[in-house]
Coordinates of C-alpha atoms and ligand atoms in Angstrom, one line a residue:
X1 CA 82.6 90.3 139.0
X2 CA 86.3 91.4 139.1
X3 CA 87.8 94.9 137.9
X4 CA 90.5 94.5 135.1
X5 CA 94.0 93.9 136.5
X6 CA 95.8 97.4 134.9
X7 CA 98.7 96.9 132.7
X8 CA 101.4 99.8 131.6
X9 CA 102.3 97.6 128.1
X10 CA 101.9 100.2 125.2
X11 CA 100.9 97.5 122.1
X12 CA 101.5 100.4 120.2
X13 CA 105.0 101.5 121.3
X14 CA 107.8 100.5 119.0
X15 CA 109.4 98.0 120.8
X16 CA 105.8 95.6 121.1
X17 CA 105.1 96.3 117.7
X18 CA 108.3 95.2 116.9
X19 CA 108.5 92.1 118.5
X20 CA 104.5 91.7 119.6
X21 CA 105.3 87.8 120.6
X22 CA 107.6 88.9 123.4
X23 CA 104.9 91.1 125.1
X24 CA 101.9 88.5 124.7
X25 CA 102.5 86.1 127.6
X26 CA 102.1 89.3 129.9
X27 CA 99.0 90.3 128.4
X28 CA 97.7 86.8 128.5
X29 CA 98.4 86.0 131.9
X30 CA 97.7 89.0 133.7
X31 CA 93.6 87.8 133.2
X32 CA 91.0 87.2 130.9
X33 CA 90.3 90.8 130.1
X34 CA 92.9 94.0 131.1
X35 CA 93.1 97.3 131.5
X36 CA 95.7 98.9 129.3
X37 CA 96.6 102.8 130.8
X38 CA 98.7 103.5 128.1
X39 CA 95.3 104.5 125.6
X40 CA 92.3 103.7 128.8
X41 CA 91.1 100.8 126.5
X42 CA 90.6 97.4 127.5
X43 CA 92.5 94.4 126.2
X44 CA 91.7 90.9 125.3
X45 CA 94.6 88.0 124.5
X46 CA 93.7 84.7 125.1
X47 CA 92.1 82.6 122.4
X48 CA 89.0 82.0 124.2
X49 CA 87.8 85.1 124.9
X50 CA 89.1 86.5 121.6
X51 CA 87.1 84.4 119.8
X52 CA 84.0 84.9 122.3
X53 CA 84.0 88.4 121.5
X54 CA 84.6 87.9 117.9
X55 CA 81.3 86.1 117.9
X56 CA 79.2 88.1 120.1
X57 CA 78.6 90.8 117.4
X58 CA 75.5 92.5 119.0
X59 CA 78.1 93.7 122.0
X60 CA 81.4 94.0 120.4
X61 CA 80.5 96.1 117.8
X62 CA 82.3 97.4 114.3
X63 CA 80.0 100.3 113.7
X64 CA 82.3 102.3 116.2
X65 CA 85.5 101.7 114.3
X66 CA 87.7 98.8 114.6
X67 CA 90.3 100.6 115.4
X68 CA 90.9 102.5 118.6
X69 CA 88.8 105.7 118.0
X70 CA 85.7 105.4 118.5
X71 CA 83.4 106.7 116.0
X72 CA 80.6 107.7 118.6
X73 CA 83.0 110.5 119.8
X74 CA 85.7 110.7 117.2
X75 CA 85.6 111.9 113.2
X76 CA 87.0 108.7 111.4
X77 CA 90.5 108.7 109.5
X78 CA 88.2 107.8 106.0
X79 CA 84.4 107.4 105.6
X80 CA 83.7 104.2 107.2
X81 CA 84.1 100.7 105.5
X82 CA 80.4 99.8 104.9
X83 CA 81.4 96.0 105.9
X84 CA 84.8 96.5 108.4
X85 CA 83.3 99.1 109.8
X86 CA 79.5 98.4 110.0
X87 CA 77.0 96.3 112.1
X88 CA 73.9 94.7 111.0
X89 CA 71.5 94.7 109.1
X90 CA 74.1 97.0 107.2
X91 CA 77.0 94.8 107.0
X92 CA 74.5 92.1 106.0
X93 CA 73.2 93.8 102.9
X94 CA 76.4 94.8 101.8
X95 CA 78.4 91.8 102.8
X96 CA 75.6 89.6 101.1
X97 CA 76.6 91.6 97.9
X98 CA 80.5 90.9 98.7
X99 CA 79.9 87.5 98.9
X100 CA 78.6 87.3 95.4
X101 CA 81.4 88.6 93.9
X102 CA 84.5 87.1 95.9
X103 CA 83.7 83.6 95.0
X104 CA 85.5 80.2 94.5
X105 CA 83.7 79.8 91.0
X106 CA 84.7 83.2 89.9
X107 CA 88.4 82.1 90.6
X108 CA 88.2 79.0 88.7
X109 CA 89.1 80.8 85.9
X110 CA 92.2 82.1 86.9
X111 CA 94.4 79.3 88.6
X112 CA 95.8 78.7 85.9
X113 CA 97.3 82.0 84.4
X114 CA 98.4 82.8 88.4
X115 CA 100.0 79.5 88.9
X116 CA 102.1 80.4 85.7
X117 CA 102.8 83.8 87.1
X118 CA 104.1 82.4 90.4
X119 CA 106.2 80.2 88.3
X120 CA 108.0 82.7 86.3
X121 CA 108.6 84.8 89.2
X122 CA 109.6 81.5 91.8
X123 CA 112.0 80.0 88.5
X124 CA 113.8 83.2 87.7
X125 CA 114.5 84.0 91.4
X126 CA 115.9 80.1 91.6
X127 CA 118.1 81.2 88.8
X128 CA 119.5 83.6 91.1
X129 CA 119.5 81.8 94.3
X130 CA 119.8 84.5 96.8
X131 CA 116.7 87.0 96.6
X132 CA 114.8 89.3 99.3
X133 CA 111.2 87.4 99.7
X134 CA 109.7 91.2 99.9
X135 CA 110.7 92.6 97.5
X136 CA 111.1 90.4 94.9
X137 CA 108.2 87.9 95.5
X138 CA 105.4 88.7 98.3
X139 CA 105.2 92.3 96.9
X140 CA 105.2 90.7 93.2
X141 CA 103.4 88.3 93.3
X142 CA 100.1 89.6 94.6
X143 CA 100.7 92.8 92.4
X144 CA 100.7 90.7 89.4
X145 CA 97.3 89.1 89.9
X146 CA 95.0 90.7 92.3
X147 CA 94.5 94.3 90.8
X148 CA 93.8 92.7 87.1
X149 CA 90.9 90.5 88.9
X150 CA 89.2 93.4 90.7
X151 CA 89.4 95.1 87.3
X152 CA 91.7 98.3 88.0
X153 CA 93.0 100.3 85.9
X154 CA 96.8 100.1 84.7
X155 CA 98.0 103.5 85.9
X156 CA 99.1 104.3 89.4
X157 CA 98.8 100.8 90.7
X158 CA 102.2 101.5 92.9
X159 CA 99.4 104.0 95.4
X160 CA 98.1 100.0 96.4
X161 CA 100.5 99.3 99.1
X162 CA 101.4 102.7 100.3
X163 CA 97.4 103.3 101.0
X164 CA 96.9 99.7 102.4
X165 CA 99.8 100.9 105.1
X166 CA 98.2 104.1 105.6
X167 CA 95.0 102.8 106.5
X168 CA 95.7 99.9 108.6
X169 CA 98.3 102.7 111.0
X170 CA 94.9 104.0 111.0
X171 CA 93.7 101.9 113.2
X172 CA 96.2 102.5 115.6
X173 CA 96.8 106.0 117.6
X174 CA 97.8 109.2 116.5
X175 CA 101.5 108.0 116.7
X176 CA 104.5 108.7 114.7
X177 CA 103.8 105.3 112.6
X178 CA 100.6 107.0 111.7
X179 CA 102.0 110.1 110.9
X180 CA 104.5 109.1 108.8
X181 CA 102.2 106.8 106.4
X182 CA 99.4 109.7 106.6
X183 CA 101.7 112.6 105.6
X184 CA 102.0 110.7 102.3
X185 CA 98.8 109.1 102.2
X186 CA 96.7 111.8 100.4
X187 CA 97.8 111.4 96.9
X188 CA 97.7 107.6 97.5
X189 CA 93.3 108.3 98.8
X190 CA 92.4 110.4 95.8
X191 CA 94.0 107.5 93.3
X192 CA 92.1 104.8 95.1
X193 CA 88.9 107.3 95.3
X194 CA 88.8 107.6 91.5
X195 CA 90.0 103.6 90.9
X196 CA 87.1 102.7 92.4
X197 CA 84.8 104.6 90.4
X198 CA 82.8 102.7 88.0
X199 CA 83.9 104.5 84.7
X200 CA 87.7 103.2 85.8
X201 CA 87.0 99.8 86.4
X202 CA 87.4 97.1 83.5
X203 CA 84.5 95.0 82.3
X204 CA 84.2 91.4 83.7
X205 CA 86.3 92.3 87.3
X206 CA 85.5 91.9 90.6
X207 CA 85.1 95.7 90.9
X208 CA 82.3 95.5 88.1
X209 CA 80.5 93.1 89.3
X210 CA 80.2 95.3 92.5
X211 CA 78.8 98.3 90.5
X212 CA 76.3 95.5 88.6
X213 CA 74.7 94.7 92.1
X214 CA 73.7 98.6 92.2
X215 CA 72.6 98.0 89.1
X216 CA 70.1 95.6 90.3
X217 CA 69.1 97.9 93.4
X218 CA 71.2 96.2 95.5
X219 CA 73.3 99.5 96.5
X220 CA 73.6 102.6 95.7
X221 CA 76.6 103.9 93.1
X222 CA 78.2 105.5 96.1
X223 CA 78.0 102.4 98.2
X224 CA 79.8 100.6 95.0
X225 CA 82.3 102.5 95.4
X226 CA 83.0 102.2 98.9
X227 CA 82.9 98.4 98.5
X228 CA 85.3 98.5 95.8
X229 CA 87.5 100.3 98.5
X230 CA 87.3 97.8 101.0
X231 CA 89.0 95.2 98.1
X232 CA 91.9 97.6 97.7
X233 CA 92.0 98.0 101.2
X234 CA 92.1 94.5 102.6
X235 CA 93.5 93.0 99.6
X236 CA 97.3 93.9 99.4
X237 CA 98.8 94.0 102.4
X238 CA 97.8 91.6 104.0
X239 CA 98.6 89.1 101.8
X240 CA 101.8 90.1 100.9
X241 CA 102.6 90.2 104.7
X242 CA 101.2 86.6 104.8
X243 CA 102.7 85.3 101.7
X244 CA 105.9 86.8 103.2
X245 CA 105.3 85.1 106.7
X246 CA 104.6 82.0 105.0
X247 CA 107.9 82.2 103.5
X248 CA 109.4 82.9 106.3
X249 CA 107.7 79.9 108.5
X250 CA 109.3 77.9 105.7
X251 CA 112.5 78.5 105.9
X252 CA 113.2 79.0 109.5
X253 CA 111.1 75.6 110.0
X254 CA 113.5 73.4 106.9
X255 CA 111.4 70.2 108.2
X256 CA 108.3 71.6 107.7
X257 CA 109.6 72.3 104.4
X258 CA 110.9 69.2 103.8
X259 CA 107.3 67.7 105.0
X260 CA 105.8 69.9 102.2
X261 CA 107.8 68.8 99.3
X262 CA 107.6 65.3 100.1
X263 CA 103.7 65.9 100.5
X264 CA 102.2 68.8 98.3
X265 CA 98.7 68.0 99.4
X266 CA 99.4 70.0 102.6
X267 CA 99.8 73.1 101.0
X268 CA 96.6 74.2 101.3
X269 CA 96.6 73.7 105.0
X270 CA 100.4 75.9 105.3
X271 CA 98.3 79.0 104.7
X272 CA 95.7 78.6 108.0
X273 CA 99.4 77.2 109.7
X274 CA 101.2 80.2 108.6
X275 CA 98.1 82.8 109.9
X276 CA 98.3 80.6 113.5
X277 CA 101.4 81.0 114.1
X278 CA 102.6 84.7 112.4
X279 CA 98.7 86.6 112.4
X280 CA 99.4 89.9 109.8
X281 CA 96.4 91.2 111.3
X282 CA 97.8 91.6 114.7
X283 CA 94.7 93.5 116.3
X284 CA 91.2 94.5 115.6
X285 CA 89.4 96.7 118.2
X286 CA 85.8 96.5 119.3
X287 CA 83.2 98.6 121.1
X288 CA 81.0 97.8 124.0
X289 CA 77.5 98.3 123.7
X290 CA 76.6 97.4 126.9
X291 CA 78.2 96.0 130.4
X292 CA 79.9 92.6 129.9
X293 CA 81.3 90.3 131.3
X294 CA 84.9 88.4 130.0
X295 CA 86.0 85.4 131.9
X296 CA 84.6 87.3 135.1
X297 CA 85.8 90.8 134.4
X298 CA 83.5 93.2 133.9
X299 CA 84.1 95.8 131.2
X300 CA 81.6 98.8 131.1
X301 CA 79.3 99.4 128.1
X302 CA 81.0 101.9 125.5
X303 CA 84.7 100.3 126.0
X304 CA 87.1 100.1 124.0
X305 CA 88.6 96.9 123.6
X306 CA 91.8 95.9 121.5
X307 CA 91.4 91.7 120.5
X308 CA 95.0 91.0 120.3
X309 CA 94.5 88.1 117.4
X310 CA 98.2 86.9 117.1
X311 CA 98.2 86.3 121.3
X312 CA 95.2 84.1 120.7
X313 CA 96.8 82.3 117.8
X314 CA 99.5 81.5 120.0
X315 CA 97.8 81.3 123.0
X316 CA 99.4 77.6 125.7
X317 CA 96.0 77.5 126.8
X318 CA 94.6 76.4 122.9
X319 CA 97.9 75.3 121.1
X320 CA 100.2 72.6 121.7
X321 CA 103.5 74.1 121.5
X322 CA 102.5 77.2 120.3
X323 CA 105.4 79.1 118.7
X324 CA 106.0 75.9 116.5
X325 CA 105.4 75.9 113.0
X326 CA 103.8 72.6 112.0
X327 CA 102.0 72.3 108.7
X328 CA 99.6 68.8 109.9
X329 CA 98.4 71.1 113.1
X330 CA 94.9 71.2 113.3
X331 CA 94.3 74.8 113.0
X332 CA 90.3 74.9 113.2
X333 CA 89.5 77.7 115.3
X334 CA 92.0 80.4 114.4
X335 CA 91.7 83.7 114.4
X336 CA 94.0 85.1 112.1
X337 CA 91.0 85.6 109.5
X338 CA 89.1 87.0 112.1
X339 CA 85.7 85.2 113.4
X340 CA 82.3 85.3 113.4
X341 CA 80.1 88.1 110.8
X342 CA 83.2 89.9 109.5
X343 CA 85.6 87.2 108.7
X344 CA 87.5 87.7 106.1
X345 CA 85.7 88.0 103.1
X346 CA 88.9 87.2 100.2
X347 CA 90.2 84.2 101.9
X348 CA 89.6 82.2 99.2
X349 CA 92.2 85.0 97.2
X350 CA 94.3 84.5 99.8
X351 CA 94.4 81.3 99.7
X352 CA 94.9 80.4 95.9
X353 CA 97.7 82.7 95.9
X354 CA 99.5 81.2 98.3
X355 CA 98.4 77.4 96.9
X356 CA 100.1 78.4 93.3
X357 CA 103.1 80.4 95.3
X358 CA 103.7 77.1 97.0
X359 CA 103.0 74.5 93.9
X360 CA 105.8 76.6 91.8
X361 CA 108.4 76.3 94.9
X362 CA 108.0 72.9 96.0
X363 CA 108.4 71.9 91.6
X364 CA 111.4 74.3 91.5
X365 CA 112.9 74.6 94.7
X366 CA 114.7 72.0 97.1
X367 CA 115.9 74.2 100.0
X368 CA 114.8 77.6 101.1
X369 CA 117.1 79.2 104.0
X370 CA 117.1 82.7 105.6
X371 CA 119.9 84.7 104.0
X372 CA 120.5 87.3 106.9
X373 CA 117.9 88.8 109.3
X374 CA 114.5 89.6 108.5
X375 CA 113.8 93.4 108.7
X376 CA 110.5 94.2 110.0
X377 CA 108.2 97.3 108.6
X378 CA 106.3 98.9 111.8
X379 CA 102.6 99.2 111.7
X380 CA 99.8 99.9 114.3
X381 CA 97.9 96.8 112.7
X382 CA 100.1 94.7 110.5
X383 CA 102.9 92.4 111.8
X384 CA 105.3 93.7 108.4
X385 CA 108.1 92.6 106.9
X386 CA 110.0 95.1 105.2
X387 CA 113.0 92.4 103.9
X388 CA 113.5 89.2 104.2
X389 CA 117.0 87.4 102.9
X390 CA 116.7 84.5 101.2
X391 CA 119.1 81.8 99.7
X392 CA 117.4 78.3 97.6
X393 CA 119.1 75.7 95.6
X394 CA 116.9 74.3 93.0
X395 CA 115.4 71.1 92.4
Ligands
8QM1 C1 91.5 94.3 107.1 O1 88.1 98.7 103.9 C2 87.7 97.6 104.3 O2 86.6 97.2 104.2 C3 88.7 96.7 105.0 C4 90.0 97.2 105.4 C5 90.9 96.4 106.0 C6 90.5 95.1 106.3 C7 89.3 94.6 106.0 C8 88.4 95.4 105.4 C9 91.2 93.1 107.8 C10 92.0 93.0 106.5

């Protein structure tokens, strides 16, 4: 059994965060597993053994925060996510419930009224022809459909994002990133705290539905409301980041683009592409609970260990061509939903946004080029965009 070859890399200092793609071919091949000085945790890049550990539940565990303090010695940022942030036979209770409620029939319903949305925003932004893809679409977009299906109420909606930056900096250090979002992110708690209370929440929602399973025994009201959280957590962020990442695949890959228009029956394969090769969740941590061993190194129980997702989606030792984006790749085995118990539980959101987002362009749009650099938003977790130029001529 071999130690962990020690690396100075800081995945948390400005410049990695900045440009994580640059740093992950160090991290990759310096072993299987590494020791990172810069925070005494242990780091894991390649796809393999990112995936291993997202399987292996019972020794990479949640319950000790995904992030990298660990619970066991350290007073959370929030009271825990009861799914996130919870092992079995917890997370199975409550993720049982989740999975009841974020379901493909429920969103049957919708496609329609959300594919009309995304066409009103995509054909007056065609109008215009030059637009920033942040601001004025994967920040929109989203906004205008996921808060009415969890069932929230009107007021104070623009607390969504800022709390969804908060808490996944949270999961980095205490660094200035962190502080920054933090300073600001106490109005931003309380709003989500009382949005997620049952007397808040509009009948027939997603957010409802949650407080109907306590209804029926299957939680407590408290619990509700902490699963309510967890959709205003995860729900935002990340897929305006990926909506804004798909967009961006898109037009700095015009033949992939092309491909799409002239065959719309890929689209819903562009999203699984799009999380491959530009992962919003970057990282997750994990917790040892006892001595393992990964690809021959042996990391001691109670570890630390970051899963650096984005290296695995890109990993030469899994993907041909890696940093290509290529809509017809088979894309089986990524992890940029995560893998394993805790895999992401709205995918299917996720992925009918960006299916309707995509429909609307490809009827309205024939070209879709960058307009000027994207400008990236920092985060401990999320690979961010803050703007991205954009210039279309229409069908
Ligand atoms: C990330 O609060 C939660 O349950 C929660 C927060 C963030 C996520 C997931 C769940 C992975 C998208």
């Amino acid at each position: 059994m071999g130690t962990a070859p020690c690396l100075s890399i800081d995945p948390f200092d400005e410049a990695f965060l900045a440009d994580p793609y640059a740093h992950h071919d160090a991290l990759r091949d310096a072993g299987p597993a590494v020791w990172l000085e810069a925070w005494h945790c242990f780091g894991i890049a390649r796809h393999a053994e990112v995936q291993s550990a997202l399987k292996d539940h019972e020794i990479f565990v949640s319950g000790r925060g995904v992030g990298l303090a660990d619970f066991a010695r350290e007073q959370p940022w929030r009271p825990p996510s009861l799914l996130l942030e919870t092992d079995p036979p917890i997370h199975d209770r409550t993720r049982s419930i989740m999975n009841k409620v974020a379901t493909l029939a429920s969103l049957r319903g919708v496609r329609a009224a959300w594919l009309a949305k995304a066409e009103a925003i995509v054909e007056e932004l065609t109008e215009r022809r030059t637009f920033d893809a942040v601001t004025d679409l994967a920040e929109i977009f989203p906004l205008s459909v996921f808060p009415d299906l969890i069932g929230l109420m009107d007021e104070g909606r623009e607390h969504l994002l800022p709390y969804g930056m908060a808490t996944f900096n949270a999961f980095g250090p205490r660094n200035a990133l962190f502080e920054e979002t933090n300073a600001t992110a106490a109005p931003a708690a309380a709003w989500i705290a009382s949005a997620c209370e049952r007397s808040n929440l509009k009948p027939g929602g997603w957010g409802w539905a949650v407080y109907e399973a306590a209804d029926r025994g299957e939680c407590s009201e408290e619990e509700a409301a902490r699963l309510v959280r967890s959709f205003l957590s995860a729900g935002l962020d990340t897929t305006v980041n990926g909506i804004g990442h798909l967009i961006l695949a898109l037009a700095t890959f015009p033949d992939q683009w092309d491909k799409l228009r002239a065959r719309p029956e890929l689209a819903k394969r562009a999203l699984d592409e799009s999380l491959r090769w530009d992962s919003t969740a970057q990282t997750f941590f994990r917790t040892t609970s006892r001595q393992v061993e990964v690809g021959g190194v042996t990391i001691p129980a109670d570890s630390k260990v970051i899963l650096f997702l984005g290296a695995a989606n890109r990993d030469p030792r899994k993907w041909d061509n890696p940093d290509q984006f290529s809509i017809e790749r088979a894309t089986s085995g990524h992890v940029g939903l995560g893998f394993g118990i805790h895999q992401c539980l709205g995918q299917m959101v996720a992925r009918l946004e960006s299916e309707v987002l995509l429909e609307a362009l490809i009827s309205l749009v024939r070209s879709m080029r960058l307009n000027g650099p994207p400008l990236r938003r920092l985060n401990n977790t999320l690979h961010a965009l803050e703007s991205l130029p954009i210039v279309v001529t229409p069908n």
